[in-house]
PDB file of C-alpha atoms in Angstrom:
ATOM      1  CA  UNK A 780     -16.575 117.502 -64.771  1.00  0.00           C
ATOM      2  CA  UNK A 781     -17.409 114.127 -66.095  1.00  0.00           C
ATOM      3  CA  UNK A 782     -21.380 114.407 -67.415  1.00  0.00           C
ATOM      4  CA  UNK A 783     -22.288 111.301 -66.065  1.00  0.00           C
ATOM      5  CA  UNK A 784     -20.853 111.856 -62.676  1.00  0.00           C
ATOM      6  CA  UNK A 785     -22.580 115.074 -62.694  1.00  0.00           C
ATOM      7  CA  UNK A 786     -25.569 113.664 -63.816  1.00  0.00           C
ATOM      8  CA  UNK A 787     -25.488 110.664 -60.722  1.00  0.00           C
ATOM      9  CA  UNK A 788     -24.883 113.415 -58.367  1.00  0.00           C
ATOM     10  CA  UNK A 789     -27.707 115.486 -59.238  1.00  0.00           C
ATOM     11  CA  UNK A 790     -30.030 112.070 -59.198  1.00  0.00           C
ATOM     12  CA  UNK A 791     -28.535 111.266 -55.664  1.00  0.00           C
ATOM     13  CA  UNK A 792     -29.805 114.525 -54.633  1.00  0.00           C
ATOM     14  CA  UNK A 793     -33.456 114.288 -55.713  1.00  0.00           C
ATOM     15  CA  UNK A 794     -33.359 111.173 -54.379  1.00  0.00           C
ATOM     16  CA  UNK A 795     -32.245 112.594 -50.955  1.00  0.00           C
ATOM     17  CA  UNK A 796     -34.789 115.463 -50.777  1.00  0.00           C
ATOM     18  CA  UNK A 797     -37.633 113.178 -52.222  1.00  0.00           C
ATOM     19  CA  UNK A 798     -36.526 110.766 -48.991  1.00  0.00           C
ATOM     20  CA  UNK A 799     -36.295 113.407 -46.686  1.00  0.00           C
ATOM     21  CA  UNK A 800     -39.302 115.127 -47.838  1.00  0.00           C
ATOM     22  CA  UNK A 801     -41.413 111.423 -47.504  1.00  0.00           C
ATOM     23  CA  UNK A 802     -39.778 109.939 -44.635  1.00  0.00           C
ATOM     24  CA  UNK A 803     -38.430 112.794 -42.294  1.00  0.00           C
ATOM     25  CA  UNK A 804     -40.262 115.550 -42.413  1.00  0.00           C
ATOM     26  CA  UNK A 805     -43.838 113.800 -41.301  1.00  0.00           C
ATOM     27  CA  UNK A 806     -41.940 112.017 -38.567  1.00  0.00           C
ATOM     28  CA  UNK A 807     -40.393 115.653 -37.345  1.00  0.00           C
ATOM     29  CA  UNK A 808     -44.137 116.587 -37.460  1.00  0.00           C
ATOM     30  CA  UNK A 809     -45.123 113.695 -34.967  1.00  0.00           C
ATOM     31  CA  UNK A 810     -41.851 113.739 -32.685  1.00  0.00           C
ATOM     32  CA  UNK A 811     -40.154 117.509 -33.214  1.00  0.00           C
ATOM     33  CA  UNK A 812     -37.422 116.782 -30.104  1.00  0.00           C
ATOM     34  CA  UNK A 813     -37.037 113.057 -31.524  1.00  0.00           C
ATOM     35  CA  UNK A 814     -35.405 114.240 -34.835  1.00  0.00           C
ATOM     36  CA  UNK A 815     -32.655 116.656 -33.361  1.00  0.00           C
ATOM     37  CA  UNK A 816     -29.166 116.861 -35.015  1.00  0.00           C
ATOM     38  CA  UNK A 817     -26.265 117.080 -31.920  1.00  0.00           C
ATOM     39  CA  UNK A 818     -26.042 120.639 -31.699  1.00  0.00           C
ATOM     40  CA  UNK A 819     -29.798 120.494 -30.800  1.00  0.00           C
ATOM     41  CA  UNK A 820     -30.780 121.887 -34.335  1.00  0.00           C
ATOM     42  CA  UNK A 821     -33.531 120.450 -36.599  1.00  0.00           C
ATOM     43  CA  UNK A 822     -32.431 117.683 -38.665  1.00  0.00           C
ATOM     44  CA  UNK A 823     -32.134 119.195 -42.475  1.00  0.00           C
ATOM     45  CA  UNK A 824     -32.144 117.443 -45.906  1.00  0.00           C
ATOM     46  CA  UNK A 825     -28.459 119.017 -46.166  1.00  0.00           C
ATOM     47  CA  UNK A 826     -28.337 116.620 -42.869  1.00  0.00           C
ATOM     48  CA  UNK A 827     -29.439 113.503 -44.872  1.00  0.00           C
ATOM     49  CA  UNK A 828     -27.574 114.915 -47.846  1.00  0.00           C
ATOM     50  CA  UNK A 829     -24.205 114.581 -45.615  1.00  0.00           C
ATOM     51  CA  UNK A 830     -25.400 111.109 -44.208  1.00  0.00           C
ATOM     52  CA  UNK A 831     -25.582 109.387 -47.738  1.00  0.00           C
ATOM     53  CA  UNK A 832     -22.595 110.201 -48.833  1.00  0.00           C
ATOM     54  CA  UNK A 833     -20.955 109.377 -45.786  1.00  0.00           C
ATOM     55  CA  UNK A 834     -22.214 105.850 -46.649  1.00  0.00           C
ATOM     56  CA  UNK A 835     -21.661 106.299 -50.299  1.00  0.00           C
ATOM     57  CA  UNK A 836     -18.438 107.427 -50.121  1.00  0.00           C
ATOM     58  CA  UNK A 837     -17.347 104.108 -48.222  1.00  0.00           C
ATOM     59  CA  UNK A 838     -19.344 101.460 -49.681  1.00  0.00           C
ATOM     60  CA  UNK A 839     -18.218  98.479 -51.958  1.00  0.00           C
ATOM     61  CA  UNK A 840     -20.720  96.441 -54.211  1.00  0.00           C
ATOM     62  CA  UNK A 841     -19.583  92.799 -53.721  1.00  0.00           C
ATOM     63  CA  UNK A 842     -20.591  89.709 -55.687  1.00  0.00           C
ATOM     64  CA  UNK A 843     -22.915  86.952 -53.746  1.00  0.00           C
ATOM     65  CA  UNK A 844     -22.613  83.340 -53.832  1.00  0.00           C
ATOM     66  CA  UNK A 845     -22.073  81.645 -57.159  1.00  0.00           C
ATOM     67  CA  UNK A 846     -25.620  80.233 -57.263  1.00  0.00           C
ATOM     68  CA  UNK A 847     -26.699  83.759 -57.391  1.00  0.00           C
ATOM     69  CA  UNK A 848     -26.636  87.044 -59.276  1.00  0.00           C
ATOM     70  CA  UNK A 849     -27.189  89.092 -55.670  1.00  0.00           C
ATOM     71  CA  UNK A 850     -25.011  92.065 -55.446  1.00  0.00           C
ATOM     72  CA  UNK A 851     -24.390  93.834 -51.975  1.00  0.00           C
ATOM     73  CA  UNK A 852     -23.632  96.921 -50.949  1.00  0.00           C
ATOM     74  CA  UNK A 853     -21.540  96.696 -47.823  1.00  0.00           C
ATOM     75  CA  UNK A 854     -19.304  98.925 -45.642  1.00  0.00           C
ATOM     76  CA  UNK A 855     -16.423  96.745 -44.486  1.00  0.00           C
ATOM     77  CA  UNK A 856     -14.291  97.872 -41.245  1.00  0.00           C
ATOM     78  CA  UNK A 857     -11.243  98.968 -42.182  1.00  0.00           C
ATOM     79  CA  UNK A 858     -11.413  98.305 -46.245  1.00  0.00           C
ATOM     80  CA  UNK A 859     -12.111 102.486 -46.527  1.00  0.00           C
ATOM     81  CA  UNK A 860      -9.228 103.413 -44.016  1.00  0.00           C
ATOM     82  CA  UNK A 861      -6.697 102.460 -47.550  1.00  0.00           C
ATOM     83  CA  UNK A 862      -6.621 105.429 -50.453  1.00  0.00           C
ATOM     84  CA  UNK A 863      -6.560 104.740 -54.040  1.00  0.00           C
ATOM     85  CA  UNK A 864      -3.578 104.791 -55.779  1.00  0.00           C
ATOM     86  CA  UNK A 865      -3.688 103.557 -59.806  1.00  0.00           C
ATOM     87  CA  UNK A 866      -0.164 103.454 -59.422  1.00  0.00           C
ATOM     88  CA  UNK A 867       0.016 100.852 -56.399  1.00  0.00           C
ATOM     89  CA  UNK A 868       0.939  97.739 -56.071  1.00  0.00           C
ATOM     90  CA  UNK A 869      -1.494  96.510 -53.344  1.00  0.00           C
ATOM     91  CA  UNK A 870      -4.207  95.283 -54.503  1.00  0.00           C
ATOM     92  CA  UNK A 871      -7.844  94.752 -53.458  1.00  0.00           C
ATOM     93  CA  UNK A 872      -9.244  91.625 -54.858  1.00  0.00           C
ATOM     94  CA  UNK A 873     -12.449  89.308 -54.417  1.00  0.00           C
ATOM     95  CA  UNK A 874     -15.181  91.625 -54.646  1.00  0.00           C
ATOM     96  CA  UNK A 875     -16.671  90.951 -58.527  1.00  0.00           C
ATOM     97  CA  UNK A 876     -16.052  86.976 -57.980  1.00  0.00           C
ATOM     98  CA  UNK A 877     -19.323  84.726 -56.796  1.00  0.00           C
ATOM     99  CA  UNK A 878     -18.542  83.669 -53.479  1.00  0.00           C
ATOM    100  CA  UNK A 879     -14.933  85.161 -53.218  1.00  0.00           C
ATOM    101  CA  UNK A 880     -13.107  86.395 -49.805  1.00  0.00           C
ATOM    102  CA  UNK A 881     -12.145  90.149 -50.052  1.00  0.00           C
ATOM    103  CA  UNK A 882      -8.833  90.558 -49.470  1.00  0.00           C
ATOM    104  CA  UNK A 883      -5.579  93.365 -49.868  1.00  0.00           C
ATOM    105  CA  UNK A 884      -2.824  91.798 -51.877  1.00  0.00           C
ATOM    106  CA  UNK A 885       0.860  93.532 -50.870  1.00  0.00           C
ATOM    107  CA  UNK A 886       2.219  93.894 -54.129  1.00  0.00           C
ATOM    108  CA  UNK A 887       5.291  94.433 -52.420  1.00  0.00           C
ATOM    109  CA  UNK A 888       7.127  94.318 -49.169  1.00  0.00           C
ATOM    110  CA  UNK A 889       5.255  96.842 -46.518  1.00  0.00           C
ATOM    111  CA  UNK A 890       7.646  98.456 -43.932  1.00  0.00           C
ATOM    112  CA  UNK A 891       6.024  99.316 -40.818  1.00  0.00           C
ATOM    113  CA  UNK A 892       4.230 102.560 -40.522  1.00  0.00           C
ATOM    114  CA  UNK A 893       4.177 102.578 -44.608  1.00  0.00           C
ATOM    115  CA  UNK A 894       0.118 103.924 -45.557  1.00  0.00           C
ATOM    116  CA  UNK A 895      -1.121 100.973 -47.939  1.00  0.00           C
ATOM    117  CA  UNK A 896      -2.238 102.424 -51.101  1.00  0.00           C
ATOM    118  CA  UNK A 897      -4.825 100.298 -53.065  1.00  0.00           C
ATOM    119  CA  UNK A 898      -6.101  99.267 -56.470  1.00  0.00           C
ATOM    120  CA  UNK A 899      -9.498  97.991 -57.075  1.00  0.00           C
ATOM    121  CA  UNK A 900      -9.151  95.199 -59.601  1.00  0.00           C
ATOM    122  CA  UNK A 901     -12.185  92.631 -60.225  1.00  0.00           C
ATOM    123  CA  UNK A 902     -10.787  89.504 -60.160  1.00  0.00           C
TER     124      UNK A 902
END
């Protein structure tokens, strides 16, 4: 395993029970049939734990306008419905460039029912 990946991940997670122990927990306290997970269970940290990486797992960081330095962290419809392929041709572009329009390049001809691979490139 990569250190610093291993190292992020462990971070994410005190981050998650610090948050849950802050934010969710006194609020269970207050409401107890308010903070329910579907099955009718008590909403866990494990439960937050599975939330944030939902969202992690599908985010981009995109550039703002060029008059700024703003960085966002969006989840885009459809963007995390393509894989990552190094070895495609389609590629994702727009996302490091102030002011830029995200958009999937076909680096070649796409027959129909074909699953578009993708390659994150900055530019």
């Amino acid at each position: 395993q990569s250190p610093q990946i291993k190292e992020e991940t462990l971070g994410r997670r005190e981050k998650v029970l610090a948050r849950f122990e802050r934010d969710i927990e006194p609020m269970m306290q207050i409401g107890k049939n308010n903070y329910k997970w579907k099955d009718g269970d008590d909403i866990t940290e494990e439960h937050l734990r599975w939330a944030v990486w939902l969202v992690t797992s599908r985010v981009l960081t995109v550039q703002g306008s060029a008059e700024s330095n703003d960085k966002f962290r969006l989840m885009i419809p459809l963007i995390d419905m393509c894989n990552h392929d190094r070895e495609s041709p389609h590629i994702l572009t727009g996302r490091a460039v102030p002011g830029g329009t995200l958009k999937v390049l076909a680096g070649k001809t796409v027959a129909v029912g074909e699953q578009i691979n993708i390659v994150t490139r900055y530019t």
